[in-house]
PDB file of C-alpha atoms in Angstrom:
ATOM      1  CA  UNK A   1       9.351  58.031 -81.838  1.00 87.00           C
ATOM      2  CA  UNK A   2      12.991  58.974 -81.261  1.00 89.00           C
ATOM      3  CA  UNK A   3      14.548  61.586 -83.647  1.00 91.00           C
ATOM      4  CA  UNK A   4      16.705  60.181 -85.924  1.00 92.00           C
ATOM      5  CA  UNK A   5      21.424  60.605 -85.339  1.00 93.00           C
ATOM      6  CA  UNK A   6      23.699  60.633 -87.836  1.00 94.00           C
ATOM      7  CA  UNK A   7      25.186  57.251 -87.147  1.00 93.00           C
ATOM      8  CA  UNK A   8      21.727  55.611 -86.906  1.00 92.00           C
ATOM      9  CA  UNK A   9      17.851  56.105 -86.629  1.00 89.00           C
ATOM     10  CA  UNK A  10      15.490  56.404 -83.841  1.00 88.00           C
ATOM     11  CA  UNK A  11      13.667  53.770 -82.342  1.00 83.00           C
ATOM     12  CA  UNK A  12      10.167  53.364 -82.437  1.00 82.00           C
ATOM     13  CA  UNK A  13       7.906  54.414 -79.244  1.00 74.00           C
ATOM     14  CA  UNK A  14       5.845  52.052 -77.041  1.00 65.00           C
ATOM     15  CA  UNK A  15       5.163  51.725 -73.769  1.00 57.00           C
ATOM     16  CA  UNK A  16       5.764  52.039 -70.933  1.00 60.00           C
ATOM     17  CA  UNK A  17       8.841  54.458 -72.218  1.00 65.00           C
ATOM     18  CA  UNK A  18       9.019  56.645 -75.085  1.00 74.00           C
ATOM     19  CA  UNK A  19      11.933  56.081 -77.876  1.00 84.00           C
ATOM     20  CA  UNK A  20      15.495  56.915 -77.157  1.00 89.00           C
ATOM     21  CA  UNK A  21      16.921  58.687 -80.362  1.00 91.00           C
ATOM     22  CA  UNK A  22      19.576  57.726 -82.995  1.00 93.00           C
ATOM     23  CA  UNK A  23      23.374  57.371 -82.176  1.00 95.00           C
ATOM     24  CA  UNK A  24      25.421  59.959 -83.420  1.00 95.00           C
ATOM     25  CA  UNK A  25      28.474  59.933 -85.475  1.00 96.00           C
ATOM     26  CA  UNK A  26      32.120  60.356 -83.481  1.00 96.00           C
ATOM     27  CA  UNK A  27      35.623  61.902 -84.850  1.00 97.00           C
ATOM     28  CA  UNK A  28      38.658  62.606 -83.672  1.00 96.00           C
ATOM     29  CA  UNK A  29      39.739  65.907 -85.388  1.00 97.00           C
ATOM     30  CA  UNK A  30      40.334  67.869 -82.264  1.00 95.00           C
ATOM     31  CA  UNK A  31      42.264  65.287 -81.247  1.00 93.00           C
ATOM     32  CA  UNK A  32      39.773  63.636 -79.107  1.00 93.00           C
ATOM     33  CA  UNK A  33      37.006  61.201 -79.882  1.00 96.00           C
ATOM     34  CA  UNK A  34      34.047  63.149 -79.545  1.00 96.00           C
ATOM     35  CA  UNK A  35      30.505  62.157 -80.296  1.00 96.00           C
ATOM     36  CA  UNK A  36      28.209  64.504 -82.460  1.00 97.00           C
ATOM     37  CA  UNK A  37      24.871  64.449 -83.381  1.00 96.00           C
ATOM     38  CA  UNK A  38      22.388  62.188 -81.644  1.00 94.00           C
ATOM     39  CA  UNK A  39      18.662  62.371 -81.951  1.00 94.00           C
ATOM     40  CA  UNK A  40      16.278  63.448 -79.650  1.00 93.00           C
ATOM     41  CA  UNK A  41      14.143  61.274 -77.131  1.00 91.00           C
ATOM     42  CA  UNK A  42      10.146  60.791 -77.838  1.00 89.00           C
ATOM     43  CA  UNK A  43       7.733  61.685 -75.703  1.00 87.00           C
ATOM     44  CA  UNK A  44       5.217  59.967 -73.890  1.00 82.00           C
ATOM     45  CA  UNK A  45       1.573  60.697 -72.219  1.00 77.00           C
ATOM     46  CA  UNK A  46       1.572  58.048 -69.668  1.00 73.00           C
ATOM     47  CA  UNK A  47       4.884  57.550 -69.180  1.00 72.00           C
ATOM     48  CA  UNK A  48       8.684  57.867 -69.003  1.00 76.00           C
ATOM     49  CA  UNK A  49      10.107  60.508 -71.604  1.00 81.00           C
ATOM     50  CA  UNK A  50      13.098  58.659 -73.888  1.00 85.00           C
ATOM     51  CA  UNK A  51      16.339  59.622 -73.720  1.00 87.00           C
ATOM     52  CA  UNK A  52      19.022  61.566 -76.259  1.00 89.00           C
ATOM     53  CA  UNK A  53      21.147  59.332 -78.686  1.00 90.00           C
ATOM     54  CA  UNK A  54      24.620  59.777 -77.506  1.00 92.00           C
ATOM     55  CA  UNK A  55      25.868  62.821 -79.367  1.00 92.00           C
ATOM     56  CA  UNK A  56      24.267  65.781 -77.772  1.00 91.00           C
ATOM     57  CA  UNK A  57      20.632  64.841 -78.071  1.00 90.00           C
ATOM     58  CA  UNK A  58      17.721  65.748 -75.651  1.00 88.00           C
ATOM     59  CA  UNK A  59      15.520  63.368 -74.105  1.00 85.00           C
ATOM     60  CA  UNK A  60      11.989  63.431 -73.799  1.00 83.00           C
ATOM     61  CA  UNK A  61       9.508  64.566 -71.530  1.00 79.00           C
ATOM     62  CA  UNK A  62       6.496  62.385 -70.161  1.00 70.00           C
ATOM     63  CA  UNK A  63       4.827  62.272 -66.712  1.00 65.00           C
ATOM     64  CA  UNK A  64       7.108  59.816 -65.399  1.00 58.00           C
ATOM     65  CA  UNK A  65       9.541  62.385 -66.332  1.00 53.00           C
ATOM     66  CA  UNK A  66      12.430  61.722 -68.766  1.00 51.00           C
ATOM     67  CA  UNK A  67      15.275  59.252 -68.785  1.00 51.00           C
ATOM     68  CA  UNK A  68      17.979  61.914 -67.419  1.00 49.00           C
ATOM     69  CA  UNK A  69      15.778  64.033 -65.348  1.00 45.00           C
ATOM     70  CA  UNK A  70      12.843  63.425 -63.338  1.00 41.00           C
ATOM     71  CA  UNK A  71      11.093  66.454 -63.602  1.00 46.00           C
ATOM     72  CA  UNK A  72       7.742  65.860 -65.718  1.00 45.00           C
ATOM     73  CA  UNK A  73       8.150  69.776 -66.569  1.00 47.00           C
ATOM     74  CA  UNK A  74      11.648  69.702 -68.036  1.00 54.00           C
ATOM     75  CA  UNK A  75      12.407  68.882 -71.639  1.00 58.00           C
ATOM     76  CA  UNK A  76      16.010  68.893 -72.529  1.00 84.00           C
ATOM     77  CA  UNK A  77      17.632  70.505 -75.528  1.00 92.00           C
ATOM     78  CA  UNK A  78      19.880  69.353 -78.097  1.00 93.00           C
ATOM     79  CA  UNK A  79      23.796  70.145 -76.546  1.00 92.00           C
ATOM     80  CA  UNK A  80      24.792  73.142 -78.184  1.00 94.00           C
ATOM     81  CA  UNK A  81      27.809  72.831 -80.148  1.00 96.00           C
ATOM     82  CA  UNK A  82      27.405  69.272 -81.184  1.00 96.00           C
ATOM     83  CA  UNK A  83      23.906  69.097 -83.487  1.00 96.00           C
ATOM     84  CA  UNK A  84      21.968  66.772 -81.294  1.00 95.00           C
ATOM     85  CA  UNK A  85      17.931  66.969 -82.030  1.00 95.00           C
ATOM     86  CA  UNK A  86      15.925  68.110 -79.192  1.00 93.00           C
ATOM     87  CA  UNK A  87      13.645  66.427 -76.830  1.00 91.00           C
ATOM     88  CA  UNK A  88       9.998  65.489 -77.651  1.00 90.00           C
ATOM     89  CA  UNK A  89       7.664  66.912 -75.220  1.00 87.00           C
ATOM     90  CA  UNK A  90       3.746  65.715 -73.485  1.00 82.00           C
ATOM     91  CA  UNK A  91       2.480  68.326 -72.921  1.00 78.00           C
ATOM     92  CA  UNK A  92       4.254  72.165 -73.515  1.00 82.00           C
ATOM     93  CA  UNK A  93       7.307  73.299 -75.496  1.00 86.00           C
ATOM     94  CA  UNK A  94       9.223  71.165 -76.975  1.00 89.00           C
ATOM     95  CA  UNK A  95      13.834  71.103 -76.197  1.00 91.00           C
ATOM     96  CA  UNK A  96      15.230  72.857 -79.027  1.00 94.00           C
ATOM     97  CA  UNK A  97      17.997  71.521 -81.464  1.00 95.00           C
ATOM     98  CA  UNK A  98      21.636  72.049 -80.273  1.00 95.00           C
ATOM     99  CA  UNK A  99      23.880  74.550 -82.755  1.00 97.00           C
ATOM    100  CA  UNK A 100      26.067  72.481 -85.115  1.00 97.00           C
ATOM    101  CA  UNK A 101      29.802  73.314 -85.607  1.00 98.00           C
ATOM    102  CA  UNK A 102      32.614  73.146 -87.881  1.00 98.00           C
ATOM    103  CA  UNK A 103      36.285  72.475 -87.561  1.00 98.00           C
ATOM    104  CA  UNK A 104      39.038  73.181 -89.867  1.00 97.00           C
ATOM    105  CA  UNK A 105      42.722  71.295 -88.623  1.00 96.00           C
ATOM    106  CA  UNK A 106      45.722  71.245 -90.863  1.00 94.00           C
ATOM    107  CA  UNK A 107      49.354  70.211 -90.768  1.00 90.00           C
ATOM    108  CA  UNK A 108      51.753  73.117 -88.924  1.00 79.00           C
ATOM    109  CA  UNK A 109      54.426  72.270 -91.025  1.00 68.00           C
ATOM    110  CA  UNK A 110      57.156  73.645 -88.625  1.00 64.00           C
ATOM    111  CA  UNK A 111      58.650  72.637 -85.451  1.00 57.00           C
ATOM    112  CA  UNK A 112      56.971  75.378 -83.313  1.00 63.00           C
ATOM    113  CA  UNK A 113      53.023  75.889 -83.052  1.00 68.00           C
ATOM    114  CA  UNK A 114      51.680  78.538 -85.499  1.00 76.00           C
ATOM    115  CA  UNK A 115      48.534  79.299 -87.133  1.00 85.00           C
ATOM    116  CA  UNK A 116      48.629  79.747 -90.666  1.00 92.00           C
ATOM    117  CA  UNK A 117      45.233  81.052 -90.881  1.00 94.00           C
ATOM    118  CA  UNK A 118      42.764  82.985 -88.618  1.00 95.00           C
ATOM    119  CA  UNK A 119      39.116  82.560 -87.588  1.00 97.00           C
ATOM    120  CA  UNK A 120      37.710  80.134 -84.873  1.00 97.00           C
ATOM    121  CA  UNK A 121      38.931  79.509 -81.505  1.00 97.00           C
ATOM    122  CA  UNK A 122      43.106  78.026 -82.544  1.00 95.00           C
ATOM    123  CA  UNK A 123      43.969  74.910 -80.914  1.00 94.00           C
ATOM    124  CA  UNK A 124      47.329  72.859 -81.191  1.00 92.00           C
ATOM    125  CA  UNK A 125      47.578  69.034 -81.270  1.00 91.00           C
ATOM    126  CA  UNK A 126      49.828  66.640 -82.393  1.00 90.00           C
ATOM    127  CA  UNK A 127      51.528  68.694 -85.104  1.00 89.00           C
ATOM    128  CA  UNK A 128      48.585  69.904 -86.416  1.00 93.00           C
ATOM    129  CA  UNK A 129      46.901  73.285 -85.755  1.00 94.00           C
ATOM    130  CA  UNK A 130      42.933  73.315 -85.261  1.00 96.00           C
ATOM    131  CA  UNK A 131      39.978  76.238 -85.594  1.00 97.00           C
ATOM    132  CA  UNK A 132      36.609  75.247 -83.968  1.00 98.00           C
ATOM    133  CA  UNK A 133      33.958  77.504 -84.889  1.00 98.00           C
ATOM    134  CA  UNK A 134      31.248  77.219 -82.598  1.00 97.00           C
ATOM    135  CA  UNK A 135      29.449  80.920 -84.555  1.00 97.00           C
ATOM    136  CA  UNK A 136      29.670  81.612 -88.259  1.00 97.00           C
ATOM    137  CA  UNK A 137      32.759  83.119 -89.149  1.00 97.00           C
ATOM    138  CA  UNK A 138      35.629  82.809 -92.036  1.00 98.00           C
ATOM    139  CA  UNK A 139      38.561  80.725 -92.088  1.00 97.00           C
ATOM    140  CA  UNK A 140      40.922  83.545 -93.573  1.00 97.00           C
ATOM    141  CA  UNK A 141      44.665  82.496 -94.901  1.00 96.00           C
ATOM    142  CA  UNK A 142      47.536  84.382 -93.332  1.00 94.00           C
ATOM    143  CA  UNK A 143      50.813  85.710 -95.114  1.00 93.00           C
ATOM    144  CA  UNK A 144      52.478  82.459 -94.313  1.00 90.00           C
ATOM    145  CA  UNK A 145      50.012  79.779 -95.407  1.00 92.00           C
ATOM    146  CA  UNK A 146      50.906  77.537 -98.132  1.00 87.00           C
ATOM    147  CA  UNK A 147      48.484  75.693-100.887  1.00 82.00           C
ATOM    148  CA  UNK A 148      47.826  72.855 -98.829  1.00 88.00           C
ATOM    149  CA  UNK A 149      44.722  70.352 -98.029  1.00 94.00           C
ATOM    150  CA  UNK A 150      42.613  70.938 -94.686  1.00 96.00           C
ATOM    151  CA  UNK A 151      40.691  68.002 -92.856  1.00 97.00           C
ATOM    152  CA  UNK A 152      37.183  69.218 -91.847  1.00 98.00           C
ATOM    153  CA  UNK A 153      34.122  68.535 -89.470  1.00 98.00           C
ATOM    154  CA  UNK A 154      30.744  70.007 -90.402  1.00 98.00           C
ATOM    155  CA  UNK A 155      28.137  69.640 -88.224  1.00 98.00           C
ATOM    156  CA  UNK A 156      24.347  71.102 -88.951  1.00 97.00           C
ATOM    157  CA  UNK A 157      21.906  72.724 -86.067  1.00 97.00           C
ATOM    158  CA  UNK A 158      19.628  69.843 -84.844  1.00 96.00           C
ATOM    159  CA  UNK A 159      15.860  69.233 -85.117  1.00 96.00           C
ATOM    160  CA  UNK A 160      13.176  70.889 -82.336  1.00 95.00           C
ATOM    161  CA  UNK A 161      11.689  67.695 -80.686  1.00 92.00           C
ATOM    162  CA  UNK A 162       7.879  67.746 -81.070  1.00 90.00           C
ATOM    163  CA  UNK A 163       5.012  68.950 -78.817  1.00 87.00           C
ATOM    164  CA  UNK A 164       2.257  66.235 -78.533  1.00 82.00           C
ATOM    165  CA  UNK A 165      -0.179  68.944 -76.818  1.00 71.00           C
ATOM    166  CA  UNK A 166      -2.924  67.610 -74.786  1.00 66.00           C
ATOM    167  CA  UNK A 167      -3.940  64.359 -76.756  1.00 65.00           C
ATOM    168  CA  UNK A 168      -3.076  61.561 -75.711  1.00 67.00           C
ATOM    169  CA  UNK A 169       0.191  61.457 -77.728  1.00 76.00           C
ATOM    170  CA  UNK A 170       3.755  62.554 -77.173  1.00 83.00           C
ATOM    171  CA  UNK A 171       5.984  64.148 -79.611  1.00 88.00           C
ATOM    172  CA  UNK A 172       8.776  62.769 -81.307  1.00 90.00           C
ATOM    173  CA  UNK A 173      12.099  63.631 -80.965  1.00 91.00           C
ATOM    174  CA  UNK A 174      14.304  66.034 -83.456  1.00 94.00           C
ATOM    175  CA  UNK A 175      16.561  64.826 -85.820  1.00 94.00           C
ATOM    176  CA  UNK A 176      19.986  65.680 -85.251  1.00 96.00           C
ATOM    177  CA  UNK A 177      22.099  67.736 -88.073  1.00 96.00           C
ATOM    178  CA  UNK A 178      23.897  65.975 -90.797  1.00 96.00           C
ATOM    179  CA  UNK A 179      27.902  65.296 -90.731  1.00 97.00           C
ATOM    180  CA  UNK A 180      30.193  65.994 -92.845  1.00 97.00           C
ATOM    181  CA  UNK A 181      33.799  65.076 -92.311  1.00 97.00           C
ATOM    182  CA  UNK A 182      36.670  65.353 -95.031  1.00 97.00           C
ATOM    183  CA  UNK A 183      38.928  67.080 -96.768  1.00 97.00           C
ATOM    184  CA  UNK A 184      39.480  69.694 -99.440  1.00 96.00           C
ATOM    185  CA  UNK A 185      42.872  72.191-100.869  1.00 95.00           C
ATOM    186  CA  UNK A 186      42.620  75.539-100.151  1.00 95.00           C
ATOM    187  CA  UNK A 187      44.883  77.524-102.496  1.00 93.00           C
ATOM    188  CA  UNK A 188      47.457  79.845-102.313  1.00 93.00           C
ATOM    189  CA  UNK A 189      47.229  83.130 -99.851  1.00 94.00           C
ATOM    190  CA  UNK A 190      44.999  85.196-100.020  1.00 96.00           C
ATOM    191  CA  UNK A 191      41.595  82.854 -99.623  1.00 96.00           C
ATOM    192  CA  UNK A 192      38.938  83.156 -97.567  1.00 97.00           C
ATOM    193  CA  UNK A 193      35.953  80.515 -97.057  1.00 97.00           C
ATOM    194  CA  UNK A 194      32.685  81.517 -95.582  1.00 97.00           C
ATOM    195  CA  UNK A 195      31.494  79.955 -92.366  1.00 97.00           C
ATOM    196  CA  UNK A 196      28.141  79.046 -91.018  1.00 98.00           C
ATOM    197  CA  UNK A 197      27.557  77.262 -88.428  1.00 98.00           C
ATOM    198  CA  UNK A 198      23.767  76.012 -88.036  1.00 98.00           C
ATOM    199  CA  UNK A 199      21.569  76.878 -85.198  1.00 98.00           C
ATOM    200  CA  UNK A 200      19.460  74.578 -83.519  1.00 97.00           C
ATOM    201  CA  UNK A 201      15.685  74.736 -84.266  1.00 96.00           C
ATOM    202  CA  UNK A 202      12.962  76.002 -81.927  1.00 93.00           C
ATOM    203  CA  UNK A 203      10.364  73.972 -80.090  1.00 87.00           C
ATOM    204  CA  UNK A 204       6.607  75.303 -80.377  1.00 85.00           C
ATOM    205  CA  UNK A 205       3.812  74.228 -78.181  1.00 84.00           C
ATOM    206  CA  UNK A 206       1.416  71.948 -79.573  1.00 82.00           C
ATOM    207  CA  UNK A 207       3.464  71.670 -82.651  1.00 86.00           C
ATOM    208  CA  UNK A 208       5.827  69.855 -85.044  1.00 88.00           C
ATOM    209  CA  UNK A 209       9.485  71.252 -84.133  1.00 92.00           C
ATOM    210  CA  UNK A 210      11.137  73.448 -86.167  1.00 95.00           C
ATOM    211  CA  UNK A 211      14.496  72.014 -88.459  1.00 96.00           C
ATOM    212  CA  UNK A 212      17.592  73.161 -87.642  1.00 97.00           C
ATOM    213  CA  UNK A 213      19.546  75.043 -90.149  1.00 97.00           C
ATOM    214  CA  UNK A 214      22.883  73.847 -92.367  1.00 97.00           C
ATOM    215  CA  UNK A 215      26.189  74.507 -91.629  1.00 98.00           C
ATOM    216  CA  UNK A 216      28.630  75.113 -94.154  1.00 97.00           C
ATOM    217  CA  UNK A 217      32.706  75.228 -95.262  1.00 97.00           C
ATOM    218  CA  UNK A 218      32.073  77.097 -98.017  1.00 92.00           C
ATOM    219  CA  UNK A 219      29.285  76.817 -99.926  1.00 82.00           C
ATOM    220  CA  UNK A 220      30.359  73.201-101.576  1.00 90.00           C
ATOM    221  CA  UNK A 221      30.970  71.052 -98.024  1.00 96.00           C
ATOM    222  CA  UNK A 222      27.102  71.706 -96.423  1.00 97.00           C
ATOM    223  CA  UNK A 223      25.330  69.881 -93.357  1.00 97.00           C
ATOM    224  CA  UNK A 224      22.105  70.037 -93.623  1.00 97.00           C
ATOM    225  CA  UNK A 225      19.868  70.798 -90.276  1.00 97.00           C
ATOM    226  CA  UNK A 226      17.915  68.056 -88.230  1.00 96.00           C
ATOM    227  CA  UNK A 227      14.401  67.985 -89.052  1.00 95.00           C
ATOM    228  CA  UNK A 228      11.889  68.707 -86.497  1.00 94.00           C
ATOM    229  CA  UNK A 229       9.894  66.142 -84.398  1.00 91.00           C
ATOM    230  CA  UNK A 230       6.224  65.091 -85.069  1.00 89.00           C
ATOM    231  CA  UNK A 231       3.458  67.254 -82.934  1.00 85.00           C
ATOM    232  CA  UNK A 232       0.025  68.223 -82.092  1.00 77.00           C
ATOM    233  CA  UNK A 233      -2.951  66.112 -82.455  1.00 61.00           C
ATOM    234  CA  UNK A 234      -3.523  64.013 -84.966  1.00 65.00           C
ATOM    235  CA  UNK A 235      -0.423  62.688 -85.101  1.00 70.00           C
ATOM    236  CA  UNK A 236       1.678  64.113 -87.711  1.00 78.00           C
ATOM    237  CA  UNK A 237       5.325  62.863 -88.993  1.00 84.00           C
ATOM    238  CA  UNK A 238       8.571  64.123 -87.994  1.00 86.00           C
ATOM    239  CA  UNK A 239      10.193  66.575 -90.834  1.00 87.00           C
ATOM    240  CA  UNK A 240      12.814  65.516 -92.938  1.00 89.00           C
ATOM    241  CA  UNK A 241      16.120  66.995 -92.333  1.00 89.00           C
ATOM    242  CA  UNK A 242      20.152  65.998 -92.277  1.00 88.00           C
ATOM    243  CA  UNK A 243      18.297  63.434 -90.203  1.00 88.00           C
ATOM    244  CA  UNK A 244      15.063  63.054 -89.794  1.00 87.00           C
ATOM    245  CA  UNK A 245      12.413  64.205 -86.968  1.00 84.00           C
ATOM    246  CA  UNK A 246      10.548  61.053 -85.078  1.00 81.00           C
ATOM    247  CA  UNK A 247       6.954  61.172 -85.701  1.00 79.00           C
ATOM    248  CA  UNK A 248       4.340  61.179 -83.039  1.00 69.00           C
TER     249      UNK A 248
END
């Protein structure tokens, strides 16, 4: 089965192709529609792998290779940076979960570009000034900020895809990381917020993926990681997770 996005589940396998996984969830915060989260592709023995729910997710291996590549030996991660679940695998490792991220935009508030605060990599758009953290970090306010309220993007690490070993199974594909998008004041100068930004789980041979790990804007606004796919044989359920793992 397909690993589960965060704007909707997997699918279930069957043949003669493997599950694609979930869609993910999309937002505009850095000023372009961007796509986040999908869920990893199943796998399948006798077939064609599944492929990654728009959003960053991996597709799934199978002898007939997988529905991006068409390499038998190739699973394909989760994209980093966007919390898509890995790829299922039949047979070997499993495509890990891609890294989750977090962005932090707010109004400039002046007729020039400035950043009001530091921490990320500082884009301008449309009036507004934006930090993408792509590694755990702070958002730290600067001399000149103001009490005001921040828009925000959290994105968790996705789910490993599974490894469906040498039974006649495939594993199922990782769920991606949760999303979080919102807003929240941040006070007066000084104030500093804590963040983490998730990595994506590891794929183990013969296995159920690992989960991905939660991102977080400070401890209150927290993603949750994917869960990892279904392995091994017997079959075995995908983990739960900001979404949840496809089972084998």
């Amino acid at each position: 089965g397909g690993g589960g996005g965060a704007g909707g589940a997997g699918s279930d396998g069957g043949t003669p192709g493997a599950a694609p996984g979930g869609n993910g969830a999309s937002s505009s915060i850095t000023g372009s529609s961007v796509t986040y989260a999908g869920g990893g592709g199943g796998a399948l023995y006798n077939g064609r792998g599944g492929n990654g729910g728009p959003g960053g997710g991996g597709g799934g291996t199978g002898p007939g290779g997988t529905g991006t590549s068409w390499n038998p030996t190739t699973t394909v991660n989760g994209e980093p940076g966007k919390g898509g679940g890995g790829g299922g695998s039949y047979p070997g490792v499993a495509g890990q979960g891609g890294s989750g991220v977090v962005v932090v935009r707010y109004q400039i508030g002046s007729i020039t570009a400035d950043a009001k605060a530091t921490g990320g990599v500082v884009s301008f758009y449309n009036n507004k000034t934006i930090h993408t953290f792509t590694s755990s970090g702070a958002f730290a306010t600067a001399p000149n900020w103001s009490a005001a309220t921040v828009d925000y993007l959290v994105v968790g690490g996705g789910g490993a895809g599974g490894s469906g070993g040498t039974g006649q199974y495939g594993g199922g594909g990782g769920g991606a990381g949760a999303v979080r998008i919102g807003t929240t004041p941040i006070g007066a100068h000084p104030v500093s917020t804590t963040i983490q930004v998730g990595a994506g789980g590891a794929g183990i041979k013969d296995n159920r993926g690992n989960n991905g790990t939660s991102s977080y804007f400070g401890t209150p606004i927290t993603a949750p990681g994917g869960g990892g796919g279904g392995g091994k044989d017997p079959a075995e359920v995908g983990g739960p997770g900001g979404s949840g793992g496809g089972s084998k």
